[in-house]
Coordinates of N, CA, C and O in Angstrom, one line a residue:
X50 N 4.4 -10.6 15.2 CA 4.9 -11.7 14.4 C 5.0 -11.2 12.9 O 4.2 -10.5 12.4
X51 N 6.1 -11.7 12.3 CA 6.3 -11.3 10.9 C 5.3 -12.1 10.0 O 5.1 -13.3 10.2
X52 N 4.8 -11.5 9.0 CA 3.9 -12.1 8.1 C 4.6 -12.6 6.9 O 5.6 -12.0 6.5
X53 N 4.2 -13.8 6.4 CA 4.9 -14.3 5.2 C 4.7 -13.3 4.0 O 3.7 -12.6 3.9
X54 N 5.6 -13.3 3.1 CA 5.5 -12.4 2.0 C 5.2 -13.3 0.7 O 5.9 -14.3 0.5
X55 N 4.2 -12.9 0.0 CA 3.9 -13.7 -1.2 C 5.0 -13.6 -2.2 O 5.6 -12.6 -2.4
X56 N 5.4 -14.8 -2.8 CA 6.5 -14.8 -3.8 C 6.2 -14.2 -5.1 O 7.1 -14.0 -5.9
X57 N 5.0 -13.9 -5.4 CA 4.6 -13.4 -6.7 C 4.2 -11.9 -6.5 O 3.7 -11.5 -5.5
X58 N 4.5 -11.1 -7.6 CA 4.1 -9.7 -7.5 C 2.6 -9.6 -7.6 O 1.9 -10.3 -8.2
X59 N 2.1 -8.6 -6.9 CA 0.6 -8.2 -7.0 C 0.3 -7.6 -8.3 O 1.2 -7.1 -9.0
X60 N -0.9 -7.5 -8.6 CA -1.4 -6.9 -9.9 C -1.5 -5.4 -9.5 O -2.2 -5.0 -8.7
X61 N -0.7 -4.6 -10.2 CA -0.6 -3.1 -9.9 C -1.9 -2.4 -10.1 O -2.1 -1.4 -9.6
X62 N -2.8 -3.0 -10.9 CA -4.1 -2.4 -11.1 C -5.1 -2.6 -9.9 O -6.1 -2.0 -9.8
X63 N -4.7 -3.5 -9.0 CA -5.5 -3.9 -7.9 C -5.0 -3.1 -6.6 O -3.8 -3.0 -6.4
X64 N -6.0 -2.8 -5.8 CA -5.6 -2.2 -4.5 C -5.4 -3.3 -3.5 O -6.0 -4.4 -3.6
X65 N -4.5 -3.1 -2.5 CA -4.4 -4.1 -1.5 C -5.6 -4.2 -0.6 O -6.4 -3.3 -0.6
X66 N -5.8 -5.3 0.1 CA -6.9 -5.5 0.9 C -6.8 -4.6 2.1 O -5.7 -4.4 2.6
X67 N -7.9 -4.1 2.6 CA -7.9 -3.3 3.8 C -8.8 -2.1 3.6 O -9.6 -2.0 2.6
X68 N -8.7 -1.1 4.5 CA -9.5 0.1 4.5 C -8.7 1.3 3.9 O -7.5 1.3 4.0
X69 N -9.5 2.2 3.4 CA -8.9 3.5 3.0 C -8.6 4.3 4.3 O -9.0 4.0 5.4
X70 N -7.8 5.4 4.1 CA -7.4 6.2 5.3 C -7.6 7.7 5.0 O -6.6 8.3 4.7
X71 N -8.8 8.1 5.1 CA -9.1 9.5 4.7 C -8.3 10.5 5.6 O -8.0 11.6 5.2
X72 N -8.0 10.1 6.8 CA -7.2 11.0 7.7 C -5.8 11.2 7.2 O -5.1 12.1 7.7
X73 N -5.3 10.4 6.3 CA -4.0 10.5 5.8 C -3.9 11.2 4.4 O -2.8 11.4 3.9
X74 N -5.1 11.6 3.9 CA -5.2 12.3 2.7 C -4.6 13.7 2.8 O -4.6 14.3 3.9
X75 N -4.0 14.3 1.7 CA -3.5 15.6 1.7 C -2.0 15.6 1.4 O -1.4 14.6 1.0
X76 N -1.4 16.7 1.6 CA 0.0 16.9 1.3 C 0.8 17.0 2.7 O 0.4 17.8 3.5
X77 N 1.9 16.2 2.8 CA 2.7 16.1 4.0 C 4.1 16.4 3.7 O 4.6 16.2 2.5
X78 N 4.8 17.0 4.6 CA 6.3 17.2 4.5 C 7.0 16.4 5.5 O 6.6 16.1 6.6
X79 N 8.2 16.0 5.1 CA 9.0 15.1 6.0 C 9.6 15.8 7.1 O 10.2 16.9 7.0
X80 N 9.6 15.2 8.3 CA 10.3 15.7 9.5 C 11.6 14.9 9.6 O 12.7 15.5 9.9
X81 N 11.5 13.6 9.3 CA 12.7 12.8 9.2 C 12.5 11.6 8.3 O 11.4 11.2 8.1
X82 N 13.6 11.0 7.7 CA 13.5 9.9 6.9 C 14.8 9.1 7.1 O 15.9 9.7 7.0
X83 N 14.7 7.8 7.5 CA 15.8 7.0 7.8 C 15.6 5.7 7.0 O 14.6 5.0 7.1
X84 N 16.6 5.4 6.1 CA 16.6 4.2 5.3 C 17.8 3.4 5.6 O 18.9 3.9 5.5
X85 N 17.6 2.1 5.9 CA 18.8 1.2 6.2 C 19.7 1.8 7.3 O 20.9 1.7 7.2
X86 N 19.1 2.5 8.2 CA 19.8 3.1 9.3 C 20.5 4.4 9.0 O 21.1 5.1 9.8
X87 N 20.4 4.9 7.7 CA 21.0 6.1 7.3 C 20.0 7.3 7.2 O 19.0 7.2 6.4
X88 N 20.1 8.3 8.0 CA 19.2 9.4 7.9 C 19.4 10.3 6.7 O 20.6 10.6 6.4
X89 N 18.4 10.7 6.1 CA 18.5 11.7 5.0 C 18.9 13.0 5.6 O 18.3 13.4 6.6
X90 N 19.8 13.7 5.1 CA 20.3 15.0 5.7 C 19.1 16.0 5.7 O 18.2 16.0 4.9
X91 N 19.1 16.8 6.8 CA 18.0 17.8 7.0 C 17.9 18.7 5.8 O 16.8 19.1 5.5
X92 N 19.0 19.0 5.2 CA 19.0 19.9 4.0 C 18.2 19.3 2.9 O 17.7 20.1 2.0
X93 N 18.1 18.0 2.8 CA 17.3 17.4 1.7 C 15.8 17.3 2.0 O 15.0 17.1 1.1
X94 N 15.5 17.3 3.3 CA 14.1 17.1 3.7 C 13.1 18.1 3.1 O 12.0 17.9 2.8
X95 N 13.7 19.3 2.9 CA 12.8 20.4 2.4 C 12.3 20.2 1.0 O 11.3 20.8 0.6
X96 N 12.9 19.2 0.3 CA 12.4 18.9 -1.1 C 11.4 17.8 -1.1 O 10.8 17.5 -2.2
X97 N 11.1 17.2 0.0 CA 10.2 16.0 0.1 C 8.7 16.4 0.2 O 8.4 17.4 0.9
X98 N 7.9 15.6 -0.4 CA 6.4 15.8 -0.3 C 5.8 14.4 -0.3 O 6.2 13.5 -1.1
X99 N 4.8 14.2 0.5 CA 3.9 13.0 0.5 C 2.5 13.5 0.1 O 1.9 14.2 0.9
X100 N 2.0 13.1 -1.1 CA 0.7 13.5 -1.5 C -0.2 12.3 -1.6 O 0.2 11.3 -2.2
X101 N -1.3 12.3 -0.8 CA -2.1 11.1 -0.7 C -3.6 11.4 -0.8 O -4.0 12.5 -0.4
X102 N -4.3 10.4 -1.3 CA -5.8 10.4 -1.1 C -6.0 9.3 -0.1 O -5.1 8.9 0.6
X103 N -7.2 8.9 0.1 CA -7.5 7.9 1.1 C -6.9 6.5 0.7 O -6.8 5.6 1.6
X104 N -6.5 6.3 -0.6 CA -6.0 5.0 -0.9 C -4.9 5.0 -2.0 O -4.5 4.0 -2.5
X105 N -4.3 6.2 -2.3 CA -3.2 6.3 -3.2 C -2.2 7.3 -2.6 O -2.6 8.2 -2.0
X106 N -0.9 7.0 -2.8 CA 0.1 7.9 -2.3 C 1.3 8.0 -3.3 O 1.6 7.1 -4.0
X107 N 1.8 9.2 -3.4 CA 3.0 9.5 -4.2 C 3.9 10.3 -3.3 O 3.5 11.3 -2.6
X108 N 5.2 9.9 -3.3 CA 6.2 10.6 -2.5 C 7.2 11.1 -3.5 O 7.7 10.3 -4.4
X109 N 7.5 12.4 -3.5 CA 8.5 13.0 -4.4 C 9.5 13.8 -3.5 O 9.3 14.3 -2.5
X110 N 10.7 13.8 -4.1 CA 11.8 14.7 -3.6 C 12.2 15.5 -4.8 O 12.8 15.0 -5.8
X111 N 11.8 16.8 -4.8 CA 12.0 17.6 -5.9 C 11.1 17.1 -7.0 O 10.0 16.6 -6.8
X112 N 11.6 17.0 -8.3 CA 10.8 16.5 -9.3 C 10.8 14.9 -9.4 O 10.1 14.3 -10.2
X113 N 11.6 14.3 -8.6 CA 11.8 12.8 -8.7 C 10.7 12.1 -7.9 O 10.6 12.4 -6.7
X114 N 10.0 11.2 -8.5 CA 9.0 10.4 -7.8 C 9.8 9.2 -7.1 O 10.4 8.4 -7.8
X115 N 9.8 9.2 -5.8 CA 10.5 8.2 -5.0 C 9.6 7.0 -4.8 O 10.0 5.8 -4.7
X116 N 8.2 7.2 -4.8 CA 7.3 6.1 -4.5 C 5.9 6.5 -5.1 O 5.5 7.6 -4.9
X117 N 5.3 5.5 -5.7 CA 3.9 5.7 -6.1 C 3.2 4.4 -5.8 O 3.7 3.3 -6.3
X118 N 2.1 4.4 -5.1 CA 1.4 3.2 -4.7 C 0.0 3.4 -4.4 O -0.5 4.5 -4.1
X119 N -0.8 2.3 -4.5 CA -2.1 2.2 -3.9 C -1.9 1.6 -2.5 O -1.0 0.8 -2.3
X120 N -2.7 2.0 -1.6 CA -2.5 1.5 -0.2 C -3.8 1.2 0.5 O -4.8 1.8 0.1
X121 N -3.7 0.4 1.5 CA -4.8 0.2 2.4 C -4.2 0.0 3.8 O -3.1 -0.4 4.0
X122 N -5.1 0.3 4.8 CA -4.7 0.2 6.2 C -5.6 -0.8 7.0 O -6.7 -1.1 6.6
X123 N -5.0 -1.3 8.1 CA -5.8 -2.0 9.1 C -5.5 -1.4 10.4 O -4.4 -1.2 10.8
X124 N -6.6 -1.1 11.1 CA -6.5 -0.3 12.4 C -6.6 -1.2 13.6 O -6.5 -0.8 14.7
X125 N -7.0 -2.5 13.4 CA -7.3 -3.4 14.6 C -6.0 -4.0 15.2 O -6.1 -4.6 16.3
X126 N -4.9 -3.9 14.6 CA -3.6 -4.4 15.2 C -2.8 -3.3 15.8 O -3.0 -2.1 15.6
X127 N -1.9 -3.7 16.7 CA -1.0 -2.8 17.3 C 0.4 -3.3 17.0 O 0.7 -4.4 17.5
X128 N 1.2 -2.5 16.3 CA 0.9 -1.3 15.6 C -0.1 -1.5 14.4 O -0.1 -2.6 13.9
X129 N -0.7 -0.4 14.0 CA -1.6 -0.5 12.9 C -0.7 -0.8 11.6 O 0.4 -0.5 11.6
X130 N -1.4 -1.5 10.6 CA -0.6 -1.9 9.4 C -1.0 -1.1 8.2 O -2.2 -0.6 8.1
X131 N -0.1 -1.0 7.2 CA -0.4 -0.4 6.0 C 0.3 -1.2 4.9 O 1.5 -1.6 5.1
X132 N -0.4 -1.5 3.8 CA 0.1 -2.3 2.7 C 0.1 -1.5 1.5 O -0.9 -0.8 1.2
X133 N 1.2 -1.6 0.7 CA 1.3 -0.9 -0.6 C 1.2 -1.9 -1.7 O 1.8 -3.0 -1.6
X134 N 0.6 -1.5 -2.8 CA 0.9 -2.2 -4.1 C 1.5 -1.1 -4.9 O 0.9 -0.1 -5.3
X135 N 2.8 -1.3 -5.2 CA 3.6 -0.3 -5.9 C 3.3 -0.2 -7.4 O 2.7 -1.1 -7.9
X136 N 3.7 0.8 -8.0 CA 3.4 1.0 -9.5 C 3.9 -0.1 -10.3 O 3.4 -0.4 -11.3
X137 N 5.0 -0.8 -9.9 CA 5.5 -1.9 -10.6 C 4.9 -3.3 -10.3 O 5.2 -4.3 -10.7
X138 N 3.8 -3.2 -9.4 CA 3.1 -4.4 -9.0 C 3.6 -5.1 -7.8 O 2.9 -6.0 -7.3
X139 N 4.7 -4.7 -7.3 CA 5.2 -5.4 -6.1 C 4.5 -4.9 -4.8 O 4.0 -3.8 -4.8
X140 N 4.4 -5.8 -3.8 CA 3.8 -5.4 -2.5 C 4.9 -5.0 -1.5 O 6.0 -5.5 -1.6
X141 N 4.5 -4.1 -0.7 CA 5.4 -3.7 0.4 C 4.5 -3.5 1.7 O 3.4 -3.0 1.6
X142 N 5.1 -4.0 2.8 CA 4.3 -4.1 4.0 C 4.9 -3.2 5.1 O 6.1 -3.2 5.3
X143 N 4.0 -2.4 5.8 CA 4.5 -1.5 6.8 C 3.6 -1.4 8.0 O 2.5 -2.0 8.1
X144 N 4.0 -0.5 8.9 CA 3.2 -0.2 10.1 C 3.1 1.4 10.1 O 3.9 2.1 9.5
X145 N 2.1 1.9 10.9 CA 1.9 3.3 10.9 C 1.3 3.7 12.2 O 0.6 2.9 12.9
X146 N 1.4 5.0 12.5 CA 0.7 5.6 13.6 C 0.5 7.1 13.3 O 1.3 7.7 12.6
X147 N -0.6 7.6 13.8 CA -0.9 9.0 13.7 C -1.1 9.6 15.1 O -2.0 9.2 15.8
X148 N -0.1 10.4 15.5 CA -0.2 11.0 16.8 C -0.3 12.5 16.6 O 0.7 13.2 16.2
X149 N -1.5 13.0 17.0 CA -1.7 14.5 16.7 C -1.7 14.7 15.2 O -2.4 14.0 14.5
X150 N -0.8 15.6 14.8 CA -0.6 15.8 13.4 C 0.7 15.2 12.8 O 1.2 15.7 11.8
X151 N 1.2 14.2 13.5 CA 2.4 13.6 13.0 C 2.2 12.1 12.6 O 1.7 11.3 13.4
X152 N 2.5 11.8 11.3 CA 2.4 10.5 10.8 C 3.7 9.8 10.8 O 4.7 10.4 10.2
X153 N 3.8 8.6 11.4 CA 5.0 7.9 11.3 C 4.8 6.5 10.6 O 3.8 5.9 10.9
X154 N 5.6 6.2 9.7 CA 5.5 4.9 9.0 C 6.8 4.2 9.0 O 7.9 4.8 9.1
X155 N 6.8 2.9 9.0 CA 8.0 2.1 8.8 C 7.6 0.9 7.9 O 6.7 0.1 8.2
X156 N 8.4 0.8 6.8 CA 8.2 -0.2 5.8 C 9.4 -1.1 5.6 O 10.5 -0.5 5.6
X157 N 9.2 -2.3 5.4 CA 10.3 -3.2 4.9 C 10.4 -3.0 3.4 O 9.5 -2.4 2.8
X158 N 11.5 -3.4 2.9 CA 11.7 -3.3 1.4 C 10.7 -4.2 0.7 O 10.2 -5.2 1.3
X159 N 10.4 -3.9 -0.6 CA 9.5 -4.9 -1.3 C 10.1 -6.3 -1.2 O 11.3 -6.5 -1.3
X160 N 9.2 -7.2 -0.9 CA 9.6 -8.6 -0.7 C 10.1 -9.0 0.7 O 10.4 -10.2 0.9
X161 N 10.1 -8.0 1.6 CA 10.5 -8.3 3.0 C 9.3 -8.4 3.9 O 8.2 -7.8 3.5
X162 N 9.4 -8.9 5.0 CA 8.4 -9.0 6.0 C 8.0 -7.7 6.6 O 8.9 -6.7 6.6
X163 N 6.9 -7.6 7.2 CA 6.4 -6.3 7.8 C 7.2 -6.1 9.1 O 7.4 -7.0 9.9
X164 N 7.7 -4.8 9.3 CA 8.4 -4.5 10.5 C 7.5 -4.7 11.7 O 6.3 -4.5 11.6
X165 N 8.0 -5.0 12.9 CA 7.3 -5.1 14.1 C 7.4 -3.9 15.0 O 6.8 -3.8 16.0
X166 N 8.3 -3.0 14.6 CA 8.6 -1.8 15.4 C 9.0 -0.7 14.5 O 9.4 -0.9 13.3
X167 N 8.9 0.5 15.0 CA 9.3 1.7 14.3 C 10.8 2.0 14.5 O 11.2 2.7 15.3
X168 N 11.6 1.3 13.6 CA 13.1 1.4 13.7 C 13.6 1.0 12.3 O 13.1 0.3 11.6
X169 N 14.8 1.6 12.0 CA 15.6 1.3 10.8 C 17.0 1.3 11.2 O 17.6 2.3 11.7
X170 N 17.7 0.2 11.0 CA 19.1 0.0 11.3 C 19.9 -0.4 10.1 O 19.3 -0.9 9.1
X171 N 21.2 -0.2 10.1 CA 22.0 -0.6 8.9 C 21.7 -2.0 8.4 O 21.8 -2.9 9.2
X172 N 21.4 -2.1 7.1 CA 21.2 -3.4 6.5 C 19.9 -4.0 6.7 O 19.7 -5.1 6.1
X173 N 18.9 -3.4 7.4 CA 17.6 -4.1 7.6 C 16.6 -3.8 6.4 O 15.6 -4.5 6.4
X174 N 17.0 -2.9 5.5 CA 16.1 -2.7 4.4 C 14.8 -1.9 4.7 O 14.0 -1.7 3.8
X175 N 14.7 -1.4 5.9 CA 13.5 -0.7 6.3 C 13.7 0.8 6.0 O 14.8 1.4 6.1
X176 N 12.5 1.5 5.8 CA 12.4 2.9 5.7 C 11.5 3.4 6.8 O 10.3 3.0 6.8
X177 N 12.0 4.3 7.7 CA 11.3 4.9 8.7 C 11.1 6.4 8.4 O 12.1 7.1 8.2
X178 N 9.8 6.8 8.3 CA 9.6 8.2 8.0 C 8.6 8.9 9.0 O 7.8 8.2 9.6
X179 N 8.8 10.1 9.2 CA 7.9 10.9 10.1 C 7.5 12.1 9.2 O 8.4 12.8 8.6
X180 N 6.2 12.4 9.1 CA 5.6 13.4 8.3 C 4.7 14.3 9.1 O 4.1 13.9 10.1
X181 N 4.6 15.5 8.7 CA 3.6 16.5 9.2 C 2.9 17.1 8.1 O 3.4 17.3 7.0
X182 N 1.6 17.5 8.3 CA 0.9 18.2 7.2 C 1.6 19.4 6.7 O 2.1 20.2 7.5
X183 N 1.5 19.6 5.4 CA 2.1 20.9 4.8 C 1.1 22.0 5.2 O -0.1 21.9 4.9
X184 N 1.6 23.1 5.8 CA 0.8 24.2 6.3 C 0.6 25.2 5.2 O 0.1 26.3 5.6
X185 N 0.8 25.0 3.9 CA 0.7 26.1 3.0 C -0.7 26.5 2.8 O -1.7 25.9 3.1

């Protein structure tokens, strides 16, 4: 079921409700990224990095910061959920799974409902990403 989205922005100094995710800490590289049904070309993926602690995440492509957020997870639902409070104070809702060493996330755009499945199609505003730990 889709969750209602609060009409007001969250306080960027506050973390979202939920648990930290120590298993997601570290540096990750993208395997794939699809936004609004459009896949990022493989040649661009080499520039991507997801750097996370148990409750903060920054995604960069080259020197450009694509996302910076505080986050929390809930593991009791299927699929598991992840909530962001972005640097601008907006909330963003997603789902995630960790299979072996592969992290998959799917987020609606800020202000949209949480996705119910790991998919991104043209016009849906979702971002579907697959990450693997950086082996450096």
